[in-house]
Amino acid sequence: DSDGIEINHEIIFAEQKFVVTPLERRLRIGGAAEFTGLVAEPNFRRSEVLMELGRRAVPKLTLRSGTVWMGQRPTTPDSLPVIGRATGASNAIYAFGHGHLGLTQAAPTARLVAELIGLGPSSIDLAPYSASRFA
């Protein structure tokens, strides 16, 4: 449990790049990004660093039970998603690589994809989001 620590909302520690989030009777500490391949083994050293940061931020925090895990997020080296028509396949549209902002950027990305499907003009310049920027 959360050791009697009452946190009612997410706390973002921007300078240290981590977040403490309340989950029922527990706290979640998160905030790491590691660029590896899809089959790479997780590096849980960052989890140890996050726990230490959490202890400093919330001194009453103890670790009696918990789960260390990692999830994969599709992201790009420049943190911008890829949105646009696939090169060489006019009937395929790219819309991926949103990283930690997938849900936040879902609606505007859907609008851009709908504009591309409708063959009308895009409401923004999609050049910065082109997959060709990595060529």
JSON list of C-alpha atoms in Angstrom, two decimals:
[
{"chain": "A", "resi": 1, "resn": "ASP", "atom": "CA", "xyz": [0.00, 0.00, 0.00]},
{"chain": "A", "resi": 2, "resn": "SER", "atom": "CA", "xyz": [1.01, 3.67, -0.07]},
{"chain": "A", "resi": 3, "resn": "ASP", "atom": "CA", "xyz": [2.17, 3.84, 3.60]},
{"chain": "A", "resi": 4, "resn": "GLY", "atom": "CA", "xyz": [-0.49, 6.34, 4.61]},
{"chain": "A", "resi": 5, "resn": "ILE", "atom": "CA", "xyz": [0.84, 8.78, 2.04]},
{"chain": "A", "resi": 6, "resn": "GLU", "atom": "CA", "xyz": [-2.11, 10.62, 0.59]},
{"chain": "A", "resi": 7, "resn": "ILE", "atom": "CA", "xyz": [-1.58, 11.86, -2.95]},
{"chain": "A", "resi": 8, "resn": "ASN", "atom": "CA", "xyz": [-4.80, 12.68, -4.78]},
{"chain": "A", "resi": 9, "resn": "HIS", "atom": "CA", "xyz": [-3.39, 13.67, -8.15]},
{"chain": "A", "resi": 10, "resn": "GLU", "atom": "CA", "xyz": [-0.42, 13.09, -10.39]},
{"chain": "A", "resi": 11, "resn": "ILE", "atom": "CA", "xyz": [2.74, 14.98, -9.42]},
{"chain": "A", "resi": 12, "resn": "ILE", "atom": "CA", "xyz": [5.19, 15.75, -12.20]},
{"chain": "A", "resi": 13, "resn": "PHE", "atom": "CA", "xyz": [8.82, 16.34, -11.28]},
{"chain": "A", "resi": 14, "resn": "ALA", "atom": "CA", "xyz": [9.82, 17.98, -14.56]},
{"chain": "A", "resi": 15, "resn": "GLU", "atom": "CA", "xyz": [13.44, 18.68, -13.69]},
{"chain": "A", "resi": 16, "resn": "GLN", "atom": "CA", "xyz": [14.12, 15.06, -12.71]},
{"chain": "A", "resi": 17, "resn": "LYS", "atom": "CA", "xyz": [11.80, 13.77, -15.46]},
{"chain": "A", "resi": 18, "resn": "PHE", "atom": "CA", "xyz": [9.57, 11.45, -13.45]},
{"chain": "A", "resi": 19, "resn": "VAL", "atom": "CA", "xyz": [5.98, 11.27, -12.25]},
{"chain": "A", "resi": 20, "resn": "VAL", "atom": "CA", "xyz": [4.25, 9.96, -9.12]},
{"chain": "A", "resi": 21, "resn": "THR", "atom": "CA", "xyz": [0.69, 8.82, -9.79]},
{"chain": "A", "resi": 22, "resn": "PRO", "atom": "CA", "xyz": [-1.85, 7.54, -7.23]},
{"chain": "A", "resi": 23, "resn": "LEU", "atom": "CA", "xyz": [-3.43, 4.17, -8.08]},
{"chain": "A", "resi": 24, "resn": "GLU", "atom": "CA", "xyz": [-6.04, 3.03, -5.53]},
{"chain": "A", "resi": 25, "resn": "ARG", "atom": "CA", "xyz": [-3.90, 2.14, -2.46]},
{"chain": "A", "resi": 26, "resn": "ARG", "atom": "CA", "xyz": [-0.57, 2.30, -4.29]},
{"chain": "A", "resi": 27, "resn": "LEU", "atom": "CA", "xyz": [1.66, 4.84, -5.95]},
{"chain": "A", "resi": 28, "resn": "ARG", "atom": "CA", "xyz": [3.16, 4.46, -9.39]},
{"chain": "A", "resi": 29, "resn": "ILE", "atom": "CA", "xyz": [6.52, 6.04, -10.14]},
{"chain": "A", "resi": 30, "resn": "GLY", "atom": "CA", "xyz": [7.38, 6.30, -13.80]},
{"chain": "A", "resi": 31, "resn": "GLY", "atom": "CA", "xyz": [9.34, 8.31, -16.26]},
{"chain": "A", "resi": 32, "resn": "ALA", "atom": "CA", "xyz": [11.89, 6.60, -18.41]},
{"chain": "A", "resi": 33, "resn": "ALA", "atom": "CA", "xyz": [12.49, 6.19, -22.10]},
{"chain": "A", "resi": 34, "resn": "GLU", "atom": "CA", "xyz": [15.05, 3.81, -23.48]},
{"chain": "A", "resi": 35, "resn": "PHE", "atom": "CA", "xyz": [15.71, 3.49, -27.20]},
{"chain": "A", "resi": 36, "resn": "THR", "atom": "CA", "xyz": [16.28, -0.17, -28.07]},
{"chain": "A", "resi": 37, "resn": "GLY", "atom": "CA", "xyz": [15.05, -2.76, -30.51]},
{"chain": "A", "resi": 38, "resn": "LEU", "atom": "CA", "xyz": [11.83, -4.70, -30.08]},
{"chain": "A", "resi": 39, "resn": "VAL", "atom": "CA", "xyz": [13.59, -7.82, -28.81]},
{"chain": "A", "resi": 40, "resn": "ALA", "atom": "CA", "xyz": [16.02, -6.12, -26.42]},
{"chain": "A", "resi": 41, "resn": "GLU", "atom": "CA", "xyz": [15.98, -7.18, -22.78]},
{"chain": "A", "resi": 42, "resn": "PRO", "atom": "CA", "xyz": [14.68, -4.48, -20.41]},
{"chain": "A", "resi": 43, "resn": "ASN", "atom": "CA", "xyz": [17.25, -2.50, -18.45]},
{"chain": "A", "resi": 44, "resn": "PHE", "atom": "CA", "xyz": [15.74, -2.11, -15.00]},
{"chain": "A", "resi": 45, "resn": "ARG", "atom": "CA", "xyz": [18.58, 0.07, -13.68]},
{"chain": "A", "resi": 46, "resn": "ARG", "atom": "CA", "xyz": [16.38, 3.08, -14.49]},
{"chain": "A", "resi": 47, "resn": "SER", "atom": "CA", "xyz": [13.70, 1.63, -12.18]},
{"chain": "A", "resi": 48, "resn": "GLU", "atom": "CA", "xyz": [16.18, 1.72, -9.30]},
{"chain": "A", "resi": 49, "resn": "VAL", "atom": "CA", "xyz": [16.96, 5.35, -10.11]},
{"chain": "A", "resi": 50, "resn": "LEU", "atom": "CA", "xyz": [13.23, 6.17, -10.22]},
{"chain": "A", "resi": 51, "resn": "MET", "atom": "CA", "xyz": [12.68, 4.57, -6.81]},
{"chain": "A", "resi": 52, "resn": "GLU", "atom": "CA", "xyz": [15.51, 6.63, -5.33]},
{"chain": "A", "resi": 53, "resn": "LEU", "atom": "CA", "xyz": [14.06, 9.80, -6.86]},
{"chain": "A", "resi": 54, "resn": "GLY", "atom": "CA", "xyz": [10.67, 8.82, -5.46]},
{"chain": "A", "resi": 55, "resn": "ARG", "atom": "CA", "xyz": [12.11, 8.33, -1.98]},
{"chain": "A", "resi": 56, "resn": "ARG", "atom": "CA", "xyz": [13.73, 11.77, -2.09]},
{"chain": "A", "resi": 57, "resn": "ALA", "atom": "CA", "xyz": [10.52, 13.41, -3.29]},
{"chain": "A", "resi": 58, "resn": "VAL", "atom": "CA", "xyz": [8.26, 11.50, -0.88]},
{"chain": "A", "resi": 59, "resn": "PRO", "atom": "CA", "xyz": [10.45, 10.67, 2.16]},
{"chain": "A", "resi": 60, "resn": "LYS", "atom": "CA", "xyz": [7.81, 8.41, 3.78]},
{"chain": "A", "resi": 61, "resn": "LEU", "atom": "CA", "xyz": [7.79, 6.17, 0.71]},
{"chain": "A", "resi": 62, "resn": "THR", "atom": "CA", "xyz": [8.85, 2.57, 1.31]},
{"chain": "A", "resi": 63, "resn": "LEU", "atom": "CA", "xyz": [8.88, -0.36, -1.06]},
{"chain": "A", "resi": 64, "resn": "ARG", "atom": "CA", "xyz": [7.09, -3.28, 0.57]},
{"chain": "A", "resi": 65, "resn": "SER", "atom": "CA", "xyz": [5.63, -4.72, -2.59]},
{"chain": "A", "resi": 66, "resn": "GLY", "atom": "CA", "xyz": [5.41, -3.67, -6.15]},
{"chain": "A", "resi": 67, "resn": "THR", "atom": "CA", "xyz": [6.02, -4.55, -9.73]},
{"chain": "A", "resi": 68, "resn": "VAL", "atom": "CA", "xyz": [8.82, -3.38, -11.95]},
{"chain": "A", "resi": 69, "resn": "TRP", "atom": "CA", "xyz": [7.80, -3.41, -15.58]},
{"chain": "A", "resi": 70, "resn": "MET", "atom": "CA", "xyz": [8.36, -1.75, -18.90]},
{"chain": "A", "resi": 71, "resn": "GLY", "atom": "CA", "xyz": [6.12, -1.15, -21.86]},
{"chain": "A", "resi": 72, "resn": "GLN", "atom": "CA", "xyz": [7.06, -0.47, -25.43]},
{"chain": "A", "resi": 73, "resn": "ARG", "atom": "CA", "xyz": [5.97, 2.76, -27.07]},
{"chain": "A", "resi": 74, "resn": "PRO", "atom": "CA", "xyz": [6.40, 3.49, -30.75]},
{"chain": "A", "resi": 75, "resn": "THR", "atom": "CA", "xyz": [8.51, 6.61, -30.92]},
{"chain": "A", "resi": 76, "resn": "THR", "atom": "CA", "xyz": [10.96, 8.34, -33.22]},
{"chain": "A", "resi": 77, "resn": "PRO", "atom": "CA", "xyz": [14.45, 9.75, -32.57]},
{"chain": "A", "resi": 78, "resn": "ASP", "atom": "CA", "xyz": [13.19, 13.35, -32.87]},
{"chain": "A", "resi": 79, "resn": "SER", "atom": "CA", "xyz": [10.00, 12.74, -30.82]},
{"chain": "A", "resi": 80, "resn": "LEU", "atom": "CA", "xyz": [7.75, 13.81, -33.71]},
{"chain": "A", "resi": 81, "resn": "PRO", "atom": "CA", "xyz": [5.29, 11.29, -35.12]},
{"chain": "A", "resi": 82, "resn": "VAL", "atom": "CA", "xyz": [5.33, 10.12, -38.72]},
{"chain": "A", "resi": 83, "resn": "ILE", "atom": "CA", "xyz": [2.15, 11.24, -40.49]},
{"chain": "A", "resi": 84, "resn": "GLY", "atom": "CA", "xyz": [1.63, 11.14, -44.25]},
{"chain": "A", "resi": 85, "resn": "ARG", "atom": "CA", "xyz": [1.28, 9.01, -47.34]},
{"chain": "A", "resi": 86, "resn": "ALA", "atom": "CA", "xyz": [3.55, 6.02, -47.66]},
{"chain": "A", "resi": 87, "resn": "THR", "atom": "CA", "xyz": [6.18, 6.42, -50.36]},
{"chain": "A", "resi": 88, "resn": "GLY", "atom": "CA", "xyz": [5.35, 4.14, -53.28]},
{"chain": "A", "resi": 89, "resn": "ALA", "atom": "CA", "xyz": [1.91, 3.17, -51.94]},
{"chain": "A", "resi": 90, "resn": "SER", "atom": "CA", "xyz": [-0.66, 5.91, -52.38]},
{"chain": "A", "resi": 91, "resn": "ASN", "atom": "CA", "xyz": [-3.32, 3.81, -50.64]},
{"chain": "A", "resi": 92, "resn": "ALA", "atom": "CA", "xyz": [-1.31, 3.54, -47.39]},
{"chain": "A", "resi": 93, "resn": "ILE", "atom": "CA", "xyz": [-1.05, 6.29, -44.79]},
{"chain": "A", "resi": 94, "resn": "TYR", "atom": "CA", "xyz": [1.45, 6.46, -41.95]},
{"chain": "A", "resi": 95, "resn": "ALA", "atom": "CA", "xyz": [0.34, 7.68, -38.51]},
{"chain": "A", "resi": 96, "resn": "PHE", "atom": "CA", "xyz": [2.69, 6.32, -35.84]},
{"chain": "A", "resi": 97, "resn": "GLY", "atom": "CA", "xyz": [5.51, 7.21, -33.48]},
{"chain": "A", "resi": 98, "resn": "HIS", "atom": "CA", "xyz": [3.64, 9.39, -30.99]},
{"chain": "A", "resi": 99, "resn": "GLY", "atom": "CA", "xyz": [5.58, 7.99, -28.03]},
{"chain": "A", "resi": 100, "resn": "HIS", "atom": "CA", "xyz": [4.21, 9.15, -24.67]},
{"chain": "A", "resi": 101, "resn": "LEU", "atom": "CA", "xyz": [1.70, 11.46, -26.37]},
{"chain": "A", "resi": 102, "resn": "GLY", "atom": "CA", "xyz": [-0.34, 8.85, -28.25]},
{"chain": "A", "resi": 103, "resn": "LEU", "atom": "CA", "xyz": [-3.65, 9.52, -26.53]},
{"chain": "A", "resi": 104, "resn": "THR", "atom": "CA", "xyz": [-3.06, 13.27, -26.44]},
{"chain": "A", "resi": 105, "resn": "GLN", "atom": "CA", "xyz": [-2.31, 13.42, -30.16]},
{"chain": "A", "resi": 106, "resn": "ALA", "atom": "CA", "xyz": [-4.88, 10.82, -31.29]},
{"chain": "A", "resi": 107, "resn": "ALA", "atom": "CA", "xyz": [-7.67, 13.23, -32.24]},
{"chain": "A", "resi": 108, "resn": "PRO", "atom": "CA", "xyz": [-5.56, 15.72, -34.22]},
{"chain": "A", "resi": 109, "resn": "THR", "atom": "CA", "xyz": [-3.75, 12.84, -35.94]},
{"chain": "A", "resi": 110, "resn": "ALA", "atom": "CA", "xyz": [-7.09, 11.27, -36.86]},
{"chain": "A", "resi": 111, "resn": "ARG", "atom": "CA", "xyz": [-8.18, 14.58, -38.39]},
{"chain": "A", "resi": 112, "resn": "LEU", "atom": "CA", "xyz": [-5.00, 14.73, -40.48]},
{"chain": "A", "resi": 113, "resn": "VAL", "atom": "CA", "xyz": [-5.45, 11.13, -41.62]},
{"chain": "A", "resi": 114, "resn": "ALA", "atom": "CA", "xyz": [-9.08, 11.89, -42.56]},
{"chain": "A", "resi": 115, "resn": "GLU", "atom": "CA", "xyz": [-7.87, 14.85, -44.61]},
{"chain": "A", "resi": 116, "resn": "LEU", "atom": "CA", "xyz": [-5.35, 12.61, -46.38]},
{"chain": "A", "resi": 117, "resn": "ILE", "atom": "CA", "xyz": [-8.00, 9.96, -47.08]},
{"chain": "A", "resi": 118, "resn": "GLY", "atom": "CA", "xyz": [-10.33, 12.61, -48.46]},
{"chain": "A", "resi": 119, "resn": "LEU", "atom": "CA", "xyz": [-7.55, 13.73, -50.83]},
{"chain": "A", "resi": 120, "resn": "GLY", "atom": "CA", "xyz": [-8.18, 17.31, -49.80]},
{"chain": "A", "resi": 121, "resn": "PRO", "atom": "CA", "xyz": [-5.57, 19.77, -48.65]},
{"chain": "A", "resi": 122, "resn": "SER", "atom": "CA", "xyz": [-4.06, 19.17, -45.23]},
{"chain": "A", "resi": 123, "resn": "SER", "atom": "CA", "xyz": [-4.82, 21.79, -42.60]},
{"chain": "A", "resi": 124, "resn": "ILE", "atom": "CA", "xyz": [-1.10, 21.90, -41.73]},
{"chain": "A", "resi": 125, "resn": "ASP", "atom": "CA", "xyz": [2.19, 21.37, -43.52]},
{"chain": "A", "resi": 126, "resn": "LEU", "atom": "CA", "xyz": [2.96, 17.66, -43.06]},
{"chain": "A", "resi": 127, "resn": "ALA", "atom": "CA", "xyz": [6.57, 17.91, -44.31]},
{"chain": "A", "resi": 128, "resn": "PRO", "atom": "CA", "xyz": [8.03, 17.94, -40.76]},
{"chain": "A", "resi": 129, "resn": "TYR", "atom": "CA", "xyz": [6.18, 14.66, -40.09]},
{"chain": "A", "resi": 130, "resn": "SER", "atom": "CA", "xyz": [7.30, 12.85, -43.25]},
{"chain": "A", "resi": 131, "resn": "ALA", "atom": "CA", "xyz": [9.00, 9.47, -42.91]},
{"chain": "A", "resi": 132, "resn": "SER", "atom": "CA", "xyz": [11.54, 10.70, -45.47]},
{"chain": "A", "resi": 133, "resn": "ARG", "atom": "CA", "xyz": [13.16, 12.90, -42.80]},
{"chain": "A", "resi": 134, "resn": "PHE", "atom": "CA", "xyz": [14.98, 9.78, -41.64]},
{"chain": "A", "resi": 135, "resn": "ALA", "atom": "CA", "xyz": [16.26, 8.81, -45.10]}
]
